[in-house]
Coordinates of C-alpha atoms in Angstrom, one line a residue:
R1 CA 105.0 20.8 -15.7
F2 CA 108.0 23.7 -15.2
D3 CA 106.5 24.8 -18.6
S4 CA 102.9 25.5 -17.9
G5 CA 104.5 29.1 -16.4
T6 CA 101.7 28.9 -13.7
A7 CA 103.9 27.2 -10.7
G8 CA 102.6 28.2 -7.7
K9 CA 99.1 29.7 -8.5
G10 CA 97.0 27.1 -8.2
L11 CA 96.0 26.2 -10.6
E12 CA 96.8 22.4 -11.7
G13 CA 94.5 19.6 -13.2
P14 CA 91.3 20.3 -15.0
A15 CA 91.7 23.8 -13.9
D16 CA 94.6 24.2 -15.6
N17 CA 93.6 25.2 -19.1
A18 CA 93.8 28.4 -21.0
F19 CA 91.0 30.6 -20.2
N20 CA 92.2 29.7 -16.0
R21 CA 95.6 31.1 -16.9
E22 CA 94.3 34.2 -18.8
R23 CA 92.7 35.7 -16.1
Q24 CA 95.1 34.7 -13.6
A25 CA 96.9 37.1 -15.5
V26 CA 94.7 39.4 -15.9
K27 CA 94.5 39.7 -12.2
D28 CA 98.0 40.1 -11.7
H29 CA 98.0 42.7 -14.1
A30 CA 95.7 44.8 -11.9
A31 CA 96.8 43.7 -8.7
S32 CA 100.3 45.3 -9.8
T33 CA 99.0 48.4 -11.7
S34 CA 96.7 48.9 -8.7
D35 CA 99.6 48.9 -6.8
T36 CA 101.2 51.9 -8.7
W37 CA 98.4 54.5 -8.7
R38 CA 97.9 53.4 -4.6
K39 CA 101.9 54.7 -5.1
M40 CA 101.5 56.8 -7.3
S41 CA 98.7 59.0 -5.8
I42 CA 100.8 58.5 -2.7
Y43 CA 104.2 60.2 -3.4
I44 CA 103.1 62.2 -6.1
V45 CA 100.2 63.1 -6.0
I46 CA 99.8 64.6 -2.7
P47 CA 102.5 66.9 -2.3
C48 CA 101.8 68.4 -6.2
L49 CA 98.7 68.8 -4.3
V50 CA 100.5 70.7 -1.2
M51 CA 102.8 72.2 -3.1
A52 CA 100.0 73.6 -4.9
G53 CA 98.2 74.8 -1.9
V54 CA 101.0 77.1 -0.6
N55 CA 101.9 78.3 -4.2
A56 CA 98.1 79.3 -3.5
Y57 CA 98.6 81.5 -0.4
R58 CA 101.4 83.1 -1.2
L59 CA 99.8 84.4 -4.6
W60 CA 96.9 85.4 -2.4
T61 CA 98.7 87.2 0.5
E62 CA 100.5 89.2 -1.6
H63 CA 97.7 90.1 -4.3
W64 CA 96.0 91.6 -1.1
E65 CA 99.5 92.8 0.0
H66 CA 99.1 94.9 -3.3
V67 CA 95.8 95.9 -3.5
A68 CA 95.4 97.3 0.0
H69 CA 98.1 100.0 -1.4
G70 CA 96.1 101.2 -3.7
P71 CA 92.8 104.2 -4.0
T72 CA 90.0 103.2 -1.6
L73 CA 87.2 101.7 -2.7
E74 CA 85.4 105.2 -3.4
D75 CA 88.5 106.5 -4.6
R76 CA 88.3 104.6 -7.5
P77 CA 87.2 105.6 -11.1
E78 CA 84.5 103.6 -12.2
Y79 CA 84.3 103.3 -15.8
P80 CA 81.9 103.0 -18.6
Y81 CA 81.6 99.4 -19.4
Q82 CA 82.0 98.1 -15.8
N83 CA 78.8 98.3 -14.2
I84 CA 76.1 97.9 -17.1
R85 CA 72.3 97.3 -16.4
T86 CA 70.1 96.9 -19.2
K87 CA 67.7 95.9 -16.6
N88 CA 67.3 95.0 -12.4
Y89 CA 68.4 92.1 -11.3
F90 CA 65.0 89.9 -9.7
W91 CA 67.0 90.2 -6.0
G92 CA 68.1 92.1 -3.6
D93 CA 68.0 95.7 -4.5
G94 CA 68.4 95.1 -8.2
D95 CA 71.4 96.3 -8.8
K96 CA 74.0 94.0 -7.7
T97 CA 75.2 90.2 -9.7
L98 CA 74.5 87.3 -7.8
F99 CA 78.0 87.1 -7.1
W100 CA 78.7 90.7 -5.5
N101 CA 81.2 91.5 -2.8
P102 CA 81.2 94.8 -1.4
K103 CA 85.0 94.0 -0.6
V104 CA 86.1 94.4 -4.3
N105 CA 83.1 95.9 -6.1
I106 CA 81.6 99.2 -6.6
H107 CA 79.2 101.3 -8.7
H108 CA 78.4 104.9 -8.2
K109 CA 74.5 104.8 -8.4
D110 CA 73.9 107.9 -11.2
E111 CA 72.8 110.8 -8.8

């Protein structure tokens, strides 16, 4: 039985048929590919996520250093296309959007 290709797999006698050999081949393939994906996740994906996080933090700090050199929030001009309101929002004072951030957004109400 050296030519069966299942030596050492435990398939002998009536269990050694085409269906069981195919099933064993699928299990072996699944084990090897899952091991490959596990290794890729550990050695490729995790370092890439760390590098992306470091890059995002660097860009974030660089951006806020740049913003600190600009005009104050009250001195920024408000252009006619900004903060267009056709009707009030139904939350808060009706003027702020859901994602309003008072540190970066400004709206000079018409006096």
